[in-house]
Coordinates of C-alpha atoms and ligand atoms in Angstrom, one line a residue:
M1 CA 26.0 62.7 28.1
A2 CA 28.6 65.3 28.8
E3 CA 31.2 63.0 28.0
V4 CA 30.1 62.5 24.5
Y5 CA 29.7 66.1 24.4
F6 CA 33.1 66.9 25.4
S7 CA 34.6 64.2 22.7
F8 CA 32.3 65.6 20.0
F9 CA 33.5 69.1 20.6
S10 CA 37.4 67.9 21.0
L11 CA 37.0 66.2 18.0
L12 CA 36.1 69.2 16.2
L13 CA 39.0 70.9 18.4
I14 CA 41.5 69.2 15.8
P15 CA 40.6 70.4 12.4
F16 CA 39.3 74.0 13.6
S17 CA 43.4 74.2 15.1
L18 CA 44.5 73.5 12.4
L19 CA 42.4 75.8 10.0
L20 CA 43.7 78.4 12.6
I21 CA 47.3 77.6 12.1
L22 CA 47.1 77.4 8.7
Y23 CA 45.1 80.9 8.8
L24 CA 48.1 82.3 10.3
I25 CA 50.7 80.9 8.3
V26 CA 50.1 80.6 4.7
R27 CA 52.2 82.5 3.3
P28 CA 52.5 84.9 0.8
R29 CA 49.3 87.1 2.3
T30 CA 45.9 87.0 -0.2
V31 CA 46.0 89.7 -2.9
R32 CA 43.8 91.1 -5.4
V33 CA 45.6 91.9 -8.8
P34 CA 43.5 94.6 -10.8
I35 CA 43.1 94.5 -14.6
K36 CA 41.2 97.3 -15.3
N37 CA 43.0 99.7 -16.7
R38 CA 46.2 98.2 -16.5
H39 CA 48.8 97.4 -18.8
V40 CA 48.4 93.3 -19.6
F41 CA 51.5 92.1 -21.8
I42 CA 50.6 88.9 -23.3
T43 CA 52.6 86.7 -25.3
G44 CA 51.6 84.2 -27.8
G45 CA 48.4 86.6 -27.9
S46 CA 47.8 86.2 -31.6
S47 CA 46.3 82.5 -31.3
G48 CA 44.2 79.9 -28.4
I49 CA 44.5 80.3 -25.1
G50 CA 46.7 83.5 -25.2
L51 CA 43.9 85.3 -27.9
A52 CA 41.3 84.4 -25.8
L53 CA 43.0 85.9 -22.7
A54 CA 43.8 88.8 -24.7
R55 CA 39.9 89.7 -25.6
L56 CA 39.0 88.9 -21.8
C57 CA 41.7 91.4 -20.6
A58 CA 40.4 94.3 -23.2
H59 CA 36.7 93.5 -22.4
T60 CA 37.6 94.0 -18.8
G61 CA 39.2 97.4 -19.6
A62 CA 42.8 96.5 -19.6
D63 CA 45.4 98.3 -22.0
V64 CA 46.4 95.2 -23.9
T65 CA 49.7 94.2 -25.8
L66 CA 50.1 91.4 -27.9
L67 CA 53.6 89.7 -28.9
A68 CA 54.3 86.9 -31.0
R69 CA 56.1 86.1 -34.6
D70 CA 53.8 86.0 -37.0
A71 CA 52.6 90.1 -37.9
G72 CA 50.0 88.7 -40.1
R73 CA 48.3 86.7 -37.3
L74 CA 49.0 89.7 -35.1
E75 CA 47.2 92.1 -37.1
E76 CA 44.1 89.4 -37.3
A77 CA 43.9 89.1 -33.5
K78 CA 44.2 92.6 -33.4
Q79 CA 41.2 93.3 -35.6
S80 CA 38.9 90.3 -33.9
I81 CA 39.7 92.2 -30.3
K82 CA 38.5 95.4 -31.9
L83 CA 35.9 94.4 -33.2
A84 CA 34.7 92.1 -29.8
T85 CA 35.3 94.7 -27.4
G86 CA 35.7 98.2 -29.2
R87 CA 39.1 98.4 -27.6
D88 CA 42.6 99.0 -29.3
V89 CA 45.6 96.6 -28.5
R90 CA 49.5 97.2 -29.6
V91 CA 50.7 94.5 -31.2
F92 CA 54.6 93.3 -31.3
S93 CA 56.1 90.9 -33.6
A94 CA 59.3 88.8 -32.2
D95 CA 60.7 85.6 -31.4
V96 CA 61.1 85.2 -27.6
R97 CA 63.8 83.3 -28.2
D98 CA 65.8 86.7 -29.0
Y99 CA 66.5 88.5 -26.1
D100 CA 67.2 91.6 -28.3
A101 CA 64.1 91.8 -29.9
V102 CA 61.9 91.0 -27.0
K103 CA 63.8 93.6 -24.9
R104 CA 62.9 96.1 -27.7
A105 CA 59.5 94.9 -27.8
V106 CA 58.8 95.3 -23.8
D107 CA 60.8 98.8 -23.5
E108 CA 58.6 99.8 -26.5
A109 CA 55.4 98.9 -24.9
G110 CA 56.0 100.9 -21.6
P111 CA 56.0 99.2 -17.9
I112 CA 53.7 96.3 -17.4
D113 CA 51.5 95.7 -14.6
V114 CA 50.7 92.1 -15.8
L115 CA 52.7 90.1 -17.6
V116 CA 51.3 86.9 -19.4
C117 CA 54.3 84.5 -20.8
N118 CA 51.7 82.2 -22.9
H119 CA 53.7 81.6 -25.6
G120 CA 54.2 78.1 -26.1
V121 CA 55.2 75.2 -28.5
Y122 CA 54.4 71.3 -28.2
I123 CA 55.8 68.8 -30.8
P124 CA 54.5 65.6 -29.4
Q125 CA 57.2 62.4 -29.8
E126 CA 59.3 59.6 -28.0
L127 CA 62.2 61.0 -27.7
E128 CA 64.1 58.8 -29.2
E129 CA 62.5 59.5 -32.5
Q130 CA 62.3 63.1 -32.4
E131 CA 65.0 65.4 -33.2
L132 CA 67.4 67.1 -31.3
E133 CA 66.6 70.2 -33.0
E134 CA 63.0 69.7 -32.3
I135 CA 63.8 69.0 -28.2
K136 CA 65.9 72.4 -27.8
F137 CA 63.4 74.0 -29.9
M138 CA 60.9 73.4 -27.0
I139 CA 62.6 74.6 -24.5
D140 CA 64.4 77.4 -26.0
V141 CA 60.6 78.4 -26.8
N142 CA 58.8 77.3 -23.6
L143 CA 61.6 78.0 -21.2
T144 CA 64.4 80.2 -21.8
G145 CA 62.1 82.3 -23.7
T146 CA 60.2 82.9 -20.7
F147 CA 63.4 84.0 -18.9
H148 CA 63.9 86.2 -21.5
L149 CA 60.6 88.2 -20.9
I150 CA 61.0 88.4 -17.7
K151 CA 64.2 89.3 -17.7
A152 CA 63.3 92.5 -19.7
A153 CA 60.0 93.2 -18.3
L154 CA 61.0 93.2 -14.8
P155 CA 62.9 96.2 -14.1
G156 CA 59.9 98.2 -15.4
M157 CA 57.3 96.2 -13.9
K158 CA 59.1 97.1 -10.7
K159 CA 59.4 100.6 -10.7
N160 CA 57.0 102.8 -8.6
R161 CA 55.0 99.5 -7.9
A162 CA 54.2 100.7 -4.4
E163 CA 52.2 103.6 -6.0
K164 CA 50.7 101.2 -8.9
G165 CA 49.5 98.5 -6.8
P166 CA 49.9 94.7 -7.0
G167 CA 51.3 93.1 -10.3
S168 CA 51.9 89.9 -12.0
I169 CA 53.5 87.5 -14.1
A170 CA 52.0 84.8 -15.0
L171 CA 53.5 81.5 -16.8
M172 CA 51.5 79.1 -19.0
S173 CA 52.4 75.8 -18.0
S174 CA 50.2 72.6 -18.6
Q175 CA 49.1 69.6 -16.9
A176 CA 52.1 68.2 -18.3
G177 CA 54.3 70.5 -16.3
Q178 CA 52.8 68.3 -13.4
V179 CA 53.1 65.1 -14.5
G180 CA 55.4 63.6 -17.2
I181 CA 53.1 62.2 -19.9
Y182 CA 54.6 59.9 -22.8
G183 CA 55.4 61.2 -26.0
Y184 CA 56.0 64.8 -23.8
T185 CA 59.8 64.3 -22.6
A186 CA 61.0 68.1 -23.8
Y187 CA 57.7 69.6 -23.4
S188 CA 57.3 68.0 -19.9
A189 CA 60.7 69.0 -18.9
S190 CA 60.0 73.1 -20.7
K191 CA 57.1 73.3 -18.4
F192 CA 58.2 71.5 -15.1
G193 CA 61.5 74.2 -15.6
L194 CA 58.6 77.0 -15.5
K195 CA 57.3 75.2 -12.1
G196 CA 61.2 75.7 -10.5
L197 CA 61.5 79.4 -12.3
A198 CA 57.8 80.4 -10.7
E199 CA 58.6 79.0 -6.9
A200 CA 62.4 80.8 -6.9
L201 CA 61.2 84.1 -8.7
Q202 CA 58.2 84.4 -6.1
Q203 CA 60.5 84.8 -3.3
E204 CA 62.5 87.3 -5.1
V205 CA 59.2 89.5 -6.2
I206 CA 57.5 89.5 -3.4
A207 CA 59.0 92.2 -1.8
D208 CA 58.4 93.9 -4.9
N209 CA 54.5 93.7 -4.7
I210 CA 54.6 91.2 -7.7
H211 CA 52.8 87.8 -7.8
V212 CA 53.7 84.4 -9.7
S213 CA 51.0 82.7 -11.2
L214 CA 51.6 79.1 -12.8
I215 CA 48.9 77.8 -14.9
F216 CA 48.4 74.3 -15.8
P217 CA 45.4 74.1 -18.5
P218 CA 44.0 70.4 -20.2
D219 CA 44.1 69.7 -23.7
T220 CA 42.7 72.6 -24.8
E221 CA 40.9 73.3 -28.4
T222 CA 43.5 75.7 -30.2
P223 CA 45.0 76.1 -33.4
G224 CA 47.7 74.9 -31.8
F225 CA 46.3 71.6 -30.6
A226 CA 45.1 70.8 -33.8
E227 CA 48.2 70.9 -35.4
E228 CA 49.8 68.7 -32.3
N229 CA 46.9 66.5 -33.1
K230 CA 48.1 65.5 -36.5
R231 CA 50.9 63.6 -35.2
R232 CA 50.3 63.3 -31.4
P233 CA 51.1 59.3 -30.2
Q234 CA 48.2 57.1 -29.5
L235 CA 49.6 56.7 -26.4
T236 CA 50.3 60.4 -25.3
S237 CA 46.4 60.9 -26.7
I238 CA 45.4 57.9 -24.2
I239 CA 47.1 59.2 -21.0
A240 CA 46.1 63.2 -22.0
A241 CA 42.6 61.9 -22.1
S242 CA 42.4 61.2 -18.3
S243 CA 41.8 64.9 -17.9
G244 CA 38.9 66.6 -19.9
A245 CA 39.5 69.1 -22.9
M246 CA 38.5 72.3 -22.8
K247 CA 37.7 75.3 -24.7
A248 CA 40.3 78.5 -24.8
D249 CA 37.7 80.7 -23.6
E250 CA 37.1 78.6 -20.2
V251 CA 40.8 78.4 -19.8
A252 CA 41.4 82.3 -20.3
K253 CA 38.8 82.8 -17.6
K254 CA 40.3 80.4 -15.5
S255 CA 43.7 82.0 -16.2
L256 CA 42.4 85.9 -15.3
D257 CA 40.4 84.3 -12.4
G258 CA 43.7 82.6 -10.9
I259 CA 45.8 85.9 -11.8
Q260 CA 43.6 88.3 -10.0
S261 CA 43.3 86.1 -6.8
G262 CA 47.3 86.1 -7.1
T263 CA 46.6 82.1 -7.0
F264 CA 50.1 80.3 -7.3
M265 CA 48.9 77.1 -8.6
V266 CA 46.2 77.6 -11.3
P267 CA 44.1 74.6 -12.0
C268 CA 41.3 74.8 -14.6
N269 CA 39.3 71.7 -14.6
F270 CA 38.4 69.3 -12.0
E271 CA 41.4 67.1 -12.9
G272 CA 43.6 69.9 -12.5
L273 CA 42.0 70.7 -9.0
L274 CA 43.0 67.2 -8.1
L275 CA 46.8 67.4 -9.3
A276 CA 47.2 70.9 -8.0
V277 CA 46.6 69.0 -4.6
A278 CA 48.7 65.8 -5.5
T279 CA 51.6 67.8 -6.4
A280 CA 51.6 70.7 -4.4
G281 CA 55.0 70.1 -2.7
L282 CA 56.4 73.0 -1.5
S283 CA 54.7 75.4 -3.7
P284 CA 53.5 78.4 -1.9
Q285 CA 49.9 78.6 -0.8
R286 CA 47.9 81.9 0.0
S287 CA 44.2 80.5 0.8
Y288 CA 44.5 78.5 4.2
L289 CA 41.1 76.8 2.9
F290 CA 43.1 75.0 0.6
A291 CA 46.2 74.7 2.3
F292 CA 43.3 72.7 4.8
V293 CA 42.5 70.5 1.8
E294 CA 46.1 69.5 0.8
V295 CA 46.8 68.8 4.2
M296 CA 43.8 66.6 4.7
T297 CA 44.0 64.9 1.6
A298 CA 47.1 64.3 0.9
G299 CA 47.6 61.2 1.7
I300 CA 44.6 59.6 -0.3
M301 CA 45.8 61.6 -3.4
R302 CA 49.0 60.1 -3.6
L303 CA 46.7 56.7 -3.4
A304 CA 44.8 58.1 -6.4
G305 CA 47.8 59.3 -8.5
L306 CA 49.3 55.5 -7.7
F307 CA 45.8 54.5 -9.6
F308 CA 46.2 56.7 -12.2
Q309 CA 49.9 55.2 -12.6
W310 CA 48.5 52.1 -12.5
N311 CA 45.8 52.7 -15.3
W312 CA 48.6 54.3 -17.7
Y313 CA 50.9 51.7 -17.3
G314 CA 48.1 49.3 -17.9
S315 CA 47.3 51.0 -21.4
I316 CA 51.2 51.2 -22.2
E317 CA 51.3 47.5 -21.9
K318 CA 48.4 46.9 -24.2
F319 CA 49.5 48.6 -26.7
H320 CA 53.0 47.3 -26.7
A321 CA 51.1 43.6 -26.5
K322 CA 49.3 44.4 -29.5
K323 CA 52.1 45.5 -31.7
Ligands
NDP401 N1 46.1 73.8 -26.2 C1 46.8 72.9 -25.4 O1 45.9 71.7 -25.2 C2 47.5 73.2 -24.3 C3 48.3 74.6 -24.3 N2 48.9 74.6 -23.2 C4 50.5 75.8 -23.3 O2 49.0 77.0 -23.3 C5 50.0 77.8 -24.4 C6 49.5 78.4 -25.7 O3 49.1 77.2 -26.4 P1 47.7 77.4 -27.6 O4 46.8 78.5 -27.2 O5 47.4 75.6 -27.6 O6 48.7 77.7 -28.6 P2 48.5 78.2 -30.1 O7 49.5 77.4 -31.0 O8 47.0 78.7 -30.7 O9 49.2 79.8 -30.1 C7 51.1 79.7 -29.9 C8 51.3 81.4 -29.3 O10 52.4 81.5 -29.0 C9 52.7 82.3 -29.9 N3 54.5 81.5 -30.5 C10 55.0 80.3 -30.5 N4 56.1 80.4 -30.3 C11 56.8 81.9 -30.4 C12 57.8 82.5 -30.2 N5 59.4 81.8 -30.4 N6 58.2 83.4 -30.0 C13 56.7 84.4 -29.9 N7 55.5 83.7 -29.9 C14 55.4 82.5 -30.1 C15 52.4 81.7 -31.2 O11 52.6 83.3 -32.2 P3 53.3 82.9 -33.6 O12 53.5 81.6 -34.1 O13 53.1 84.0 -34.9 O14 54.6 82.9 -33.2 C16 50.7 81.7 -31.1 O15 50.2 83.4 -30.7 C17 51.2 77.4 -24.5 O16 52.2 77.4 -23.6 C18 51.0 76.1 -24.4 O17 52.0 75.1 -24.6 C19 49.1 74.0 -22.4 C20 48.2 73.0 -21.9 C21 46.9 72.7 -23.2
VSD402 C1 45.8 62.5 -7.6 C2 45.6 62.5 -9.5 C3 45.0 63.3 -10.3 C4 44.9 62.9 -11.4 C5 44.8 63.8 -13.0 C6 45.7 63.3 -13.9 C7 45.3 63.9 -15.2 C8 46.9 64.3 -16.1 C9 46.2 64.6 -17.6 C10 47.2 65.0 -18.0 C11 47.1 65.5 -19.1 C12 48.1 66.4 -19.7 C13 47.7 67.6 -21.0 C14 48.8 68.5 -21.7 C15 47.9 69.1 -22.4 C16 49.2 69.6 -23.5 O1 49.7 70.8 -23.0 C17 49.3 69.5 -24.9 N1 47.9 69.6 -25.6 C18 50.2 70.6 -25.3 O2 49.7 72.0 -25.0

């Protein structure tokens, strides 16, 4: 009997020691990024996910600034947020590809506590058919534009950070920034690029109490997505359907939770959670519990990923056989 107890306890000892080790070693340490009364600057805040997030932040009591190109849509967004929350937001019309314009807007807006680089463009098409111009457009807006924002905002964000409490830089990636998807060569490349940027940046700004979040939504009902659907290759839609679709408000809620908890990889739905574990790689992880899940399920998640690929390549084969 004593032996049964002994082996039972030694069996428990392994996961508990692992939990303890992870509790001690996960870095960066956990943090809470406040939103209320803080300056939240959201690019692409005039539509879709960015607008939903802006409304939510304003509702939470943040001072919100929006940046996008179209001044008319910005004005509409401003009105709709005022109507929904009673709060005034400031808007700036600029193209994220134009560094000087971005810098001017950021300087005029004043020091930022939470920078959300949400702007993004997606034009799905097979690489061979896609014009080089469109490929460069996606890289320039999604990736280079994000560099422009961070370069422009960082000096102001770092200033007096100690007194102001934790700051955040959040980047809107996509599940297509975790796994390459048919029809998304340029888009996936631009979003995968954000991951390298985010991992390196977090190491650079941790000493300034700035916390990086990378958000990975699945297909989300937005004006941009409605446009995308008009020309999306069938295979892109088939493969993307492996993950459920979401509403912009739901993605905004997940995003804000992720930003406030300083989570590095922010999944938005159940498939996203699986993807986050499967693609954890060498990304930072603040939660020892989540780290525990990552360590315990790494092998089985790889297997699940291979099954997904099996299924996707099956769809591709079937598609070509029909042609
Ligand atoms: N909807 C989806 O299915 C998913 C979206 N995402 C990502 O979420 C983000 C938002 O997407 P979504 O809400 O669907 O997009 P929308 O197309 O609905 O909105 C995009 C926003 O970005 C702005 N924007 C686009 N280009 C520029 C630019 N060059 N300079 C400044 N602002 C720009 C737009 O304003 P304007 O055109 O006036 O400049 C608009 O405010 C994107 O990064 C996208 O990649 C990720 C996964 C899924
Ligand atoms: C362990 C295995 C995990 C399995 C889950 C796999 C699910 C992958 C689905 C990827 C969907 C990509 C949608 C991109 C949406 C997007 O960004 C466009 N709408 C443009 O914005």
